[in-house]
Short mmCIF file of C-alpha atoms and ligand atoms in Angstrom, two decimals:
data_model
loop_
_atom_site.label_atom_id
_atom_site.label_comp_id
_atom_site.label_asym_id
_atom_site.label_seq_id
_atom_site.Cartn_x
_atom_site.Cartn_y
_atom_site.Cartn_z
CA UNK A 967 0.00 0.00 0.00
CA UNK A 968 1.33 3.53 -0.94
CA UNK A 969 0.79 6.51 1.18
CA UNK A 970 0.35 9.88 -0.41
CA UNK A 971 2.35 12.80 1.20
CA UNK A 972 -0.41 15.26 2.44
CA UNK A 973 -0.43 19.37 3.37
CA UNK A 974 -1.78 19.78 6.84
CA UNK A 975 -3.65 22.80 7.04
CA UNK A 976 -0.02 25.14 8.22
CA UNK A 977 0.83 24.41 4.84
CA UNK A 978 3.85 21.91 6.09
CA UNK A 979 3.78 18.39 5.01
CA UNK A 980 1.56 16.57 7.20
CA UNK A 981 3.27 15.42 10.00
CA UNK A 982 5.84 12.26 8.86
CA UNK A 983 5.71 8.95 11.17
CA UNK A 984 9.51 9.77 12.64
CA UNK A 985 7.81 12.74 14.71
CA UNK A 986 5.94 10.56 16.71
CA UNK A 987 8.23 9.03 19.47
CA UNK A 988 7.79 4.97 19.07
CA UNK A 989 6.70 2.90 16.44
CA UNK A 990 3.88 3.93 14.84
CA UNK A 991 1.13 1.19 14.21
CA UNK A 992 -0.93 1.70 10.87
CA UNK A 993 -3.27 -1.07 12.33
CA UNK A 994 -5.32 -3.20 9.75
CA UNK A 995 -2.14 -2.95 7.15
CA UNK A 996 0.75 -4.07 9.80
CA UNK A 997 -1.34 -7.47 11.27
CA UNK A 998 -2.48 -9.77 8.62
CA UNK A 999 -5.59 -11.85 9.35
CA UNK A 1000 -6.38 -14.80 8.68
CA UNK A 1001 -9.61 -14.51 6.48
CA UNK A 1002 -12.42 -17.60 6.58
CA UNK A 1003 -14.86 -18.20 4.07
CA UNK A 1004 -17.37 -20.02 5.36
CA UNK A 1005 -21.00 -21.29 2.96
CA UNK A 1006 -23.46 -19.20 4.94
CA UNK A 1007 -25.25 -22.44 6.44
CA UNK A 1008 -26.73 -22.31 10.53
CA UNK A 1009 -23.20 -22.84 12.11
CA UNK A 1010 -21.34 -20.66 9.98
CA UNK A 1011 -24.02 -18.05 11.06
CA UNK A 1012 -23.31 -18.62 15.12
CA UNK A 1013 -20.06 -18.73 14.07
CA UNK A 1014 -20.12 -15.31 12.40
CA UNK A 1015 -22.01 -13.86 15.55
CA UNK A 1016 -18.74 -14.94 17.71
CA UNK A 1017 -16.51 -13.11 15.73
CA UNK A 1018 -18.39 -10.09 16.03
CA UNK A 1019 -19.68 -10.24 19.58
CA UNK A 1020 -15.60 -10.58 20.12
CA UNK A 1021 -15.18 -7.18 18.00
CA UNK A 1022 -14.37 -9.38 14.87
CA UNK A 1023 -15.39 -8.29 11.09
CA UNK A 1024 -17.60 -10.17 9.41
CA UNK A 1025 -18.96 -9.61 5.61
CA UNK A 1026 -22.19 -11.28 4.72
CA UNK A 1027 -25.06 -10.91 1.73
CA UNK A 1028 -27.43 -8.32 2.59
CA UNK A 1029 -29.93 -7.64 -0.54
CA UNK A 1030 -28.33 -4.39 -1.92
CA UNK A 1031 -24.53 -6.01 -1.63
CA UNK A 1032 -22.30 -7.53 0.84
CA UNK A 1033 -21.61 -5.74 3.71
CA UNK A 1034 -18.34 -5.37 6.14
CA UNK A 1035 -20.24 -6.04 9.54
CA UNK A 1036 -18.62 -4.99 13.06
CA UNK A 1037 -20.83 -4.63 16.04
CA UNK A 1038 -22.17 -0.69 16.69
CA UNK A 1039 -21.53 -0.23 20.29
CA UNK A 1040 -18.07 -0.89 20.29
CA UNK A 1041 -15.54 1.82 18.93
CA UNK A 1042 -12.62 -0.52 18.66
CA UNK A 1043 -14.56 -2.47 16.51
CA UNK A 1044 -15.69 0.12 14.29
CA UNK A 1045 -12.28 2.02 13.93
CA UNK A 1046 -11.19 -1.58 12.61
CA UNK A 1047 -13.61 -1.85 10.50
CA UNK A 1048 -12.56 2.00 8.90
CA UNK A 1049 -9.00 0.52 9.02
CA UNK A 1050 -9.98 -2.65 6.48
CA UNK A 1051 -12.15 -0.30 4.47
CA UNK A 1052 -9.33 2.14 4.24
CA UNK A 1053 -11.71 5.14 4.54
CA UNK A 1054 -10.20 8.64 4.31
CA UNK A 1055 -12.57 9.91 6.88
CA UNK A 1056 -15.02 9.00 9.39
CA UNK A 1057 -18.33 8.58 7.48
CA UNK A 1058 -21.50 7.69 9.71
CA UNK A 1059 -22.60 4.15 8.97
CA UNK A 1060 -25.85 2.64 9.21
CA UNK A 1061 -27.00 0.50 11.89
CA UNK A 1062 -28.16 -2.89 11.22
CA UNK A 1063 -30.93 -4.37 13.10
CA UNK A 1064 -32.93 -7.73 13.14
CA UNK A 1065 -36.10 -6.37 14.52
CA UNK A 1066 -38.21 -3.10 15.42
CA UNK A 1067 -37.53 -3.37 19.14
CA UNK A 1068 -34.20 -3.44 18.79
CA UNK A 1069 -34.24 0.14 16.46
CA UNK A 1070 -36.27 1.52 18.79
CA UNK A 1071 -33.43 0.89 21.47
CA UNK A 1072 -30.85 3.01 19.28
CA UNK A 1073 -33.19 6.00 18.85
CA UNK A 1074 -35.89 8.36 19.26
CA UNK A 1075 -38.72 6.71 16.49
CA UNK A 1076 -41.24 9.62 16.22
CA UNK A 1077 -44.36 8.90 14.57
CA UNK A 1078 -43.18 9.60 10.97
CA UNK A 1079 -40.64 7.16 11.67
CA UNK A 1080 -42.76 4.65 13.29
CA UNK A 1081 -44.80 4.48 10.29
CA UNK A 1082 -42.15 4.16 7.82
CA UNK A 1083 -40.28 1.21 10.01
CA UNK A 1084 -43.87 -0.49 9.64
CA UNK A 1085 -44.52 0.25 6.17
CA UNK A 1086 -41.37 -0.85 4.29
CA UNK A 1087 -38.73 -2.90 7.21
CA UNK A 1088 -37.96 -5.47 6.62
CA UNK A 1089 -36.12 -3.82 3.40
CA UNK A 1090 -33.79 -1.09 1.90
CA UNK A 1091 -34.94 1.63 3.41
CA UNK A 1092 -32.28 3.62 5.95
CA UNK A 1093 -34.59 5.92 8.60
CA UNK A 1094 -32.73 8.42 10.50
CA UNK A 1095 -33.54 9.42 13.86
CA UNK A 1096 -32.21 11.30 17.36
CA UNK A 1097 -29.52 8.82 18.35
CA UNK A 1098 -30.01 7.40 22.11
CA UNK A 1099 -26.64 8.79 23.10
CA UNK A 1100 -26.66 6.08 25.73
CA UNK A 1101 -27.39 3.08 24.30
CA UNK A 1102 -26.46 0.96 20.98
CA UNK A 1103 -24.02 3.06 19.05
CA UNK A 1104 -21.10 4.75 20.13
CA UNK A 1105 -20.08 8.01 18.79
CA UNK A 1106 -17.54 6.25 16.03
CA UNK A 1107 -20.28 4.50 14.30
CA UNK A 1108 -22.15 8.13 13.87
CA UNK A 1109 -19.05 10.30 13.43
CA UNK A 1110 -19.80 12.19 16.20
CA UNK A 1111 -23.87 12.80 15.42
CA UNK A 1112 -26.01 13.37 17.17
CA UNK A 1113 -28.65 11.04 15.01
CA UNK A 1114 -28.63 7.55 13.90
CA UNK A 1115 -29.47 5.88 10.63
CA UNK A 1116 -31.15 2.67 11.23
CA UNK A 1117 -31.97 -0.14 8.67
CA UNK A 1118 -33.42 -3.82 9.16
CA UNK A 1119 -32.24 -5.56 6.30
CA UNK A 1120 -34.58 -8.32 4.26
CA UNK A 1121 -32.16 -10.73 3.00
CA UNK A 1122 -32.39 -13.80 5.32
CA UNK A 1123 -28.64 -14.39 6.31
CA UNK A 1124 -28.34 -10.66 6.97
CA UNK A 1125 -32.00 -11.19 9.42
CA UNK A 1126 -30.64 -14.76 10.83
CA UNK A 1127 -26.81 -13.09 11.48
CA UNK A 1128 -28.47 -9.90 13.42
CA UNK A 1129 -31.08 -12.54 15.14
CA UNK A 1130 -28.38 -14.57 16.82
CA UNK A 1131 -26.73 -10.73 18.43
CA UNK A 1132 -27.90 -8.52 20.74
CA UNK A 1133 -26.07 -5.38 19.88
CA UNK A 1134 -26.52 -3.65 16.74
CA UNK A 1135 -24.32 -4.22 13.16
CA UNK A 1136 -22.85 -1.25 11.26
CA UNK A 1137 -22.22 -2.52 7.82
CA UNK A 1138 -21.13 -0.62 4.94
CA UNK A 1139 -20.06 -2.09 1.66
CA UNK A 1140 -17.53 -4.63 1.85
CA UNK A 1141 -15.27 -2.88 -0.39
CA UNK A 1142 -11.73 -0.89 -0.08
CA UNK A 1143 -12.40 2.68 0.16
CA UNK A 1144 -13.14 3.41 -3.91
CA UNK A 1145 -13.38 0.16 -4.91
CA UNK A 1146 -17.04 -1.43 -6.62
CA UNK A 1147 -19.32 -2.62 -4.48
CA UNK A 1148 -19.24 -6.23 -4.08
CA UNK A 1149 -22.25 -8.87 -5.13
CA UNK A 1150 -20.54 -11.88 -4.25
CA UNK A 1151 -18.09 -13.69 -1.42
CA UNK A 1152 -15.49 -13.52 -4.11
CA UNK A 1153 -15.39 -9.95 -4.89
CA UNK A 1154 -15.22 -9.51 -0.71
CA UNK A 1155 -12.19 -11.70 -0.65
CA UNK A 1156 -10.42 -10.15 -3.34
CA UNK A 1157 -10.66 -6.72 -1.37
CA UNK A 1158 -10.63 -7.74 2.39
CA UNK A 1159 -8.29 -10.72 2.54
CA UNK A 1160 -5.64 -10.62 5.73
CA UNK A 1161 -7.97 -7.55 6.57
CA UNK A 1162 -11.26 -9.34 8.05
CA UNK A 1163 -12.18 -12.28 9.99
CA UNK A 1164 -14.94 -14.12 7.68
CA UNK A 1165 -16.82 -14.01 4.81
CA UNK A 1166 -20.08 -15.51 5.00
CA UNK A 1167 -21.30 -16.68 1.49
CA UNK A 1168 -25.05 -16.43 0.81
CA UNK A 1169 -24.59 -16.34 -3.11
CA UNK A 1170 -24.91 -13.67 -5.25
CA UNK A 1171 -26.47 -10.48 -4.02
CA UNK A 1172 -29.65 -8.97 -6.31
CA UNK A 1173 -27.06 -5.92 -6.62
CA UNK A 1174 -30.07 -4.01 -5.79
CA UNK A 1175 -29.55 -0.06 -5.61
CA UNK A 1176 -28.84 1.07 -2.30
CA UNK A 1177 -31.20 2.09 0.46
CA UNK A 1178 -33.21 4.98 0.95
CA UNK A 1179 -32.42 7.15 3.28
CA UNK A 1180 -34.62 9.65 4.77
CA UNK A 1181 -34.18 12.07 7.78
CA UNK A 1182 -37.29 11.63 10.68
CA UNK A 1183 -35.18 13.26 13.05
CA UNK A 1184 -36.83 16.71 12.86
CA UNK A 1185 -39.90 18.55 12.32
CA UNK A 1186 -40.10 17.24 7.92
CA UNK A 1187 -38.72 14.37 6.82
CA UNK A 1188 -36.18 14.82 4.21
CA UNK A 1189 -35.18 12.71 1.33
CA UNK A 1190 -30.96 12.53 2.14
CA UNK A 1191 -30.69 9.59 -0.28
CA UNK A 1192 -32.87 7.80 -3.19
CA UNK A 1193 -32.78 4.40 -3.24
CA UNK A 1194 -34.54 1.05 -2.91
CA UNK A 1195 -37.67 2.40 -1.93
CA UNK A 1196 -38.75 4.82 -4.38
CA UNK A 1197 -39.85 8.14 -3.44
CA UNK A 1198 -43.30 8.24 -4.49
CA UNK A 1199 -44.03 4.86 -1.84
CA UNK A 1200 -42.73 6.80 0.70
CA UNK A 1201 -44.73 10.03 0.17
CA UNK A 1202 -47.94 7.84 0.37
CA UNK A 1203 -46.85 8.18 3.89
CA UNK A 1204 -45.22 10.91 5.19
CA UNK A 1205 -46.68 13.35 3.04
CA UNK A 1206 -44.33 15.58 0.78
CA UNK A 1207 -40.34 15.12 1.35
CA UNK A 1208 -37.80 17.92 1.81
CA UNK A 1209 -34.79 18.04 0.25
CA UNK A 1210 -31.73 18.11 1.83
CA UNK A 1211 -28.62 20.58 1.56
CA UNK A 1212 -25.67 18.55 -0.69
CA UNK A 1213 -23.50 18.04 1.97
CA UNK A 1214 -26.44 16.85 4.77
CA UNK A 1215 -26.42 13.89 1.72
CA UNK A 1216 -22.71 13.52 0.58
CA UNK A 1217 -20.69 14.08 4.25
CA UNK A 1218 -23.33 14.38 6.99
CA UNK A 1219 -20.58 13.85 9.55
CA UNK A 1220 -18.94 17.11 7.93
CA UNK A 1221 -21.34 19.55 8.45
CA UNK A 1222 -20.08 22.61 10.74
CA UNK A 1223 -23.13 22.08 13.05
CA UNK A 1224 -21.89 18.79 13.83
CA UNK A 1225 -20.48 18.31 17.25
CA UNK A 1226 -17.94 21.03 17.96
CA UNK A 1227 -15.19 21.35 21.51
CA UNK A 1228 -16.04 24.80 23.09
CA UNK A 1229 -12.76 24.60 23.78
CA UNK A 1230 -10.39 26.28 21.44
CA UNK A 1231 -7.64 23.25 19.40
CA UNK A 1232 -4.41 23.22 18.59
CA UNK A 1233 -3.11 21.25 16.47
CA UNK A 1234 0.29 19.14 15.72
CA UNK A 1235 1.33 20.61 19.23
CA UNK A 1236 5.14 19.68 20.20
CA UNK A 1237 4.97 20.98 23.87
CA UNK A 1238 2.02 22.11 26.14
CA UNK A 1239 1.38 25.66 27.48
CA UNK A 1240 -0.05 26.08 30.71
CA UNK A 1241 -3.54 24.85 31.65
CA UNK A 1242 -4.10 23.52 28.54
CA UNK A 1243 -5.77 19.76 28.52
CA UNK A 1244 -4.02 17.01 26.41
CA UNK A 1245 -4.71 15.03 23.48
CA UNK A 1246 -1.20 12.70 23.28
CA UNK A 1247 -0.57 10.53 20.65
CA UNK A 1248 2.58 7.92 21.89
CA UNK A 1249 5.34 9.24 24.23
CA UNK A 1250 4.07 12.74 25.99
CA UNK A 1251 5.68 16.32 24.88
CA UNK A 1252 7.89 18.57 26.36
CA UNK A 1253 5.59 20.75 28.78
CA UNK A 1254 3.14 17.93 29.58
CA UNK A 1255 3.28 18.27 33.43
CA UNK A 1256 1.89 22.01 33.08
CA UNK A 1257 -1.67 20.02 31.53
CA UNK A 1258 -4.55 20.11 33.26
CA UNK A 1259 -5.34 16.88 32.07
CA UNK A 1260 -3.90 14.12 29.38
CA UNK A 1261 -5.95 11.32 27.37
CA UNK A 1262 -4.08 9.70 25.33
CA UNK A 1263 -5.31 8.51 22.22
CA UNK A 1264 -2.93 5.77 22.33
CA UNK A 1265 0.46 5.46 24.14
CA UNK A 1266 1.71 3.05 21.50
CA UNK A 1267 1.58 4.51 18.77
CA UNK A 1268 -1.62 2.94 17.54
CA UNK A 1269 -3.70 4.28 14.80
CA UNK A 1270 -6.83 2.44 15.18
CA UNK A 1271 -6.85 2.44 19.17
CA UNK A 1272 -6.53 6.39 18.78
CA UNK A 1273 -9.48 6.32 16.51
CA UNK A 1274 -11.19 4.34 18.92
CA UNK A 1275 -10.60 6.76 21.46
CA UNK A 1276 -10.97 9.97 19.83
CA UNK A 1277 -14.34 11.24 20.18
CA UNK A 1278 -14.73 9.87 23.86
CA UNK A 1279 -11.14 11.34 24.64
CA UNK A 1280 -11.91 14.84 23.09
CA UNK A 1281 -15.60 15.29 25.02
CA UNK A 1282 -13.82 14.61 28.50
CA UNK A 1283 -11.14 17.00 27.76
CA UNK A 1284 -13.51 19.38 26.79
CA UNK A 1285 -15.57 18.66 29.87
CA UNK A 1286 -12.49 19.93 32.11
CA UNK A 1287 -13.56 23.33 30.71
CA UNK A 1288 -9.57 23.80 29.49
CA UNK A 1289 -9.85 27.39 27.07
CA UNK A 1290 -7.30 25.17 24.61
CA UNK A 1291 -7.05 21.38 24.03
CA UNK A 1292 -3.44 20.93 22.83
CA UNK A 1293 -3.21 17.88 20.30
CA UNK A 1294 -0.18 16.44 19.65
CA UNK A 1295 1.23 15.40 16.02
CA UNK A 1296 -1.03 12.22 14.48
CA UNK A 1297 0.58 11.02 11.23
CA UNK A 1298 -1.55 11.59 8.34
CA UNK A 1299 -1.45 7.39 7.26
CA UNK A 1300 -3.57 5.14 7.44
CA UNK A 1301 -6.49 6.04 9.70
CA UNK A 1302 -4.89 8.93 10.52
CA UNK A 1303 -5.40 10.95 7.61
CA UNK A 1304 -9.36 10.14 9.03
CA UNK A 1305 -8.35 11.38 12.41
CA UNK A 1306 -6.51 14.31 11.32
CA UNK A 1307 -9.73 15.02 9.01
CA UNK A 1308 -11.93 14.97 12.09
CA UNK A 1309 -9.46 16.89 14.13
CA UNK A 1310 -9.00 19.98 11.76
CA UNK A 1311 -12.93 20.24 11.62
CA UNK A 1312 -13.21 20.53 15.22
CA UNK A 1313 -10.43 23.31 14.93
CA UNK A 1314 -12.24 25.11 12.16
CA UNK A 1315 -13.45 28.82 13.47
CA UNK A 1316 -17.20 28.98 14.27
P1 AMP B 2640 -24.15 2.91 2.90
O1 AMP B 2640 -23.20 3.51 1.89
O2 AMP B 2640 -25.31 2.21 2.28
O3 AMP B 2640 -23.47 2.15 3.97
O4 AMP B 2640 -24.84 4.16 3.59
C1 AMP B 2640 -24.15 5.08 4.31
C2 AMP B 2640 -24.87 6.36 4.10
O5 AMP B 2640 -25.67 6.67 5.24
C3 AMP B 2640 -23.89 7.47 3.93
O6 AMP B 2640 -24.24 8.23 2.79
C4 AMP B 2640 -24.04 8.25 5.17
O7 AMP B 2640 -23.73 9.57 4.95
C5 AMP B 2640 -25.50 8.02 5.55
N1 AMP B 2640 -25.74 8.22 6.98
C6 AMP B 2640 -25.36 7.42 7.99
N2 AMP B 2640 -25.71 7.92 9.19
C7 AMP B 2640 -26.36 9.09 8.93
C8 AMP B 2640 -26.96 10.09 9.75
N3 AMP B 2640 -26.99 10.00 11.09
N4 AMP B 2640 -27.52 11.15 9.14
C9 AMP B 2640 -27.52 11.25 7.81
N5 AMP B 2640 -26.97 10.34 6.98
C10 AMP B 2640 -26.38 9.28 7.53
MG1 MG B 2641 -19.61 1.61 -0.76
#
């Protein structure tokens, strides 16, 4: 795998790997895994509901295309599942579930949303709601959110795999970051080999389009994606859709009224000022004993245990009430560049 020099946003080249005291870890590319195909048959299935109750990645047959599952609730799990993927930034994912009660769990179903989930689940249609901050998904999974998008799936490994959990599945495609969405086992193992735990083959996918998605988390539901379930069956419901801005549809996790620090951030710090709180990444900096606090987002160097940590880590600094949290240097590979993506928008003036 290459890595592409980057500009951080000084203008320097993002930060190079020799800043950062220790090894660095570009997790999902350094440890190769040993990657089981399994014929999607009743063991294979409790098998595959193991590996992700342990924080394993699993891709199996939904009915649009096969998706990279990793279980919701569990950050480490879901930065690993970026890692495979190879994703440039933290998009939110969609949460999997095998039955209404267990949606309802994640979120806040109004009754627009209430009468969707009855009307078209099981199926491809994504329904976004207020996200239960305390329950089902962690912050990862919704790139920092505050709303969830919830689907229950019709294709009956996908329903039998999320029957035999009791936490819910994010699953995006089952592709590298840029590559075609894969229909079949094969095309998952050609992508994800050494990077995933199993592949559960169900056959061929129908290749279907992709879900809807629409947006029940305020006042008018909005259209953010067409899909699956046209438009028009919707409607019937909910009345007339809204449309959504371009980057509510293309980047939700981007927008600038997405969850923001009040603190103010600095960024690729190599010491710490006075009363400033921490973010460390590896061995501390000169200065650190004048913090007011240190998380760090991983003392060995690791890339996807600091994405893990990062939106956890950056709320509790912020919660010390610090005026500045000082971040140290993250090297922009691997899921770095994602975290230094992240970072830089929680920087940005507002
Ligand atoms: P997929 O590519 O089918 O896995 O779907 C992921 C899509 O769901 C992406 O376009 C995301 O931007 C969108 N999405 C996930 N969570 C949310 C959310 N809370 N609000 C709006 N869109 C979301
Ligand atoms: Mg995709």
């Amino acid at each position: 795998m290459r890595f592409r020099a980057r500009r951080g946003h000084t203008g320097r080249p993002a930060i190079t790997v020799a800043k950062v005291a220790g090894p660095v870890n570009v997790s999902g590319d350094k440890e190769k895994k040993q990657t089981r195909i399994l014929a999607a048959d009743v063991a294979a299935i409790a098998d595959a509901a193991a590996v992700l109750r342990a924080g394993g990645l699993v891709a199996f047959p939904t009915e649009t295309v096969y998706g990279l599952g990793a279980r919701a609730d569990d950050p480490r799990a879901v930065a690993a599942l970026y890692a495979a993927k190879g994703r440039p930034s933290f998009n939110p994912l969609i949460a999997h579930v095998h039955g209404l009660d267990a949606a309802k769990r994640l979120g806040d179903f109004n009754a627009t949303a209430l009468s969707l989930a009855e009307a078209f689940w099981p199926g491809p249609l994504t329904i976004v709601v207020k996200a239960n901050q305390n329950e089902g998904t962690c912050e990862l999974a919704r790139a920092g959110l505050d709303t969830v998008a919830i689907r229950m799936p019709s294709h009956p490994v996908a329903r039998e795999l999320l029957a035999a959990v009791d936490f819910p599945v994010v699953a995006p495609s089952a592709n590298r970051s840029g590559h075609v969405s894969p229909t079949t086992a094969g095309h998952v193992a050609e992508d994800l080999t050494g990077k995933i735990d199993l592949i559960l083959d169900g056959g061929a996918s129908e290749g279907g389009i992709e879900s809807t998605i629409v947006d029940c988390s305020r006042e008018t539901p909005r259209l953010l994606r067409s899909g699956g379930v046209a438009r028009e069956e919707i409607e019937k419901i909910t009345g007339p859709l809204a449309a959504a801005a371009t980057d509510e549809v293309s980047a939700p996790g981007m927008m600038t009224s997405h969850y923001a620090p009040k603190a103010r951030i600095r960024l690729d710090a190599s010491d710490v000022r006075k009363g400033e709180a921490l973010l460390a990444f590896g061995a501390l900096p000169a200065g650190s004993e004048q913090a007011r606090t240190i998380r760090n987002l991983s003392a060995r160097g690791d890339l996807t245990e600091a994405a893990s940590n990062l939106y956890a880590y950056l709320r509790a600094l912020d919660a010390t009430g610090a005026g500045t949290i000082a971040v140290a240097p993250i090297p922009g590979i691997g899921l770095g560049e994602a975290i230094r993506d992240r970072l830089k928008r929680a920087a940005a003036p507002r």
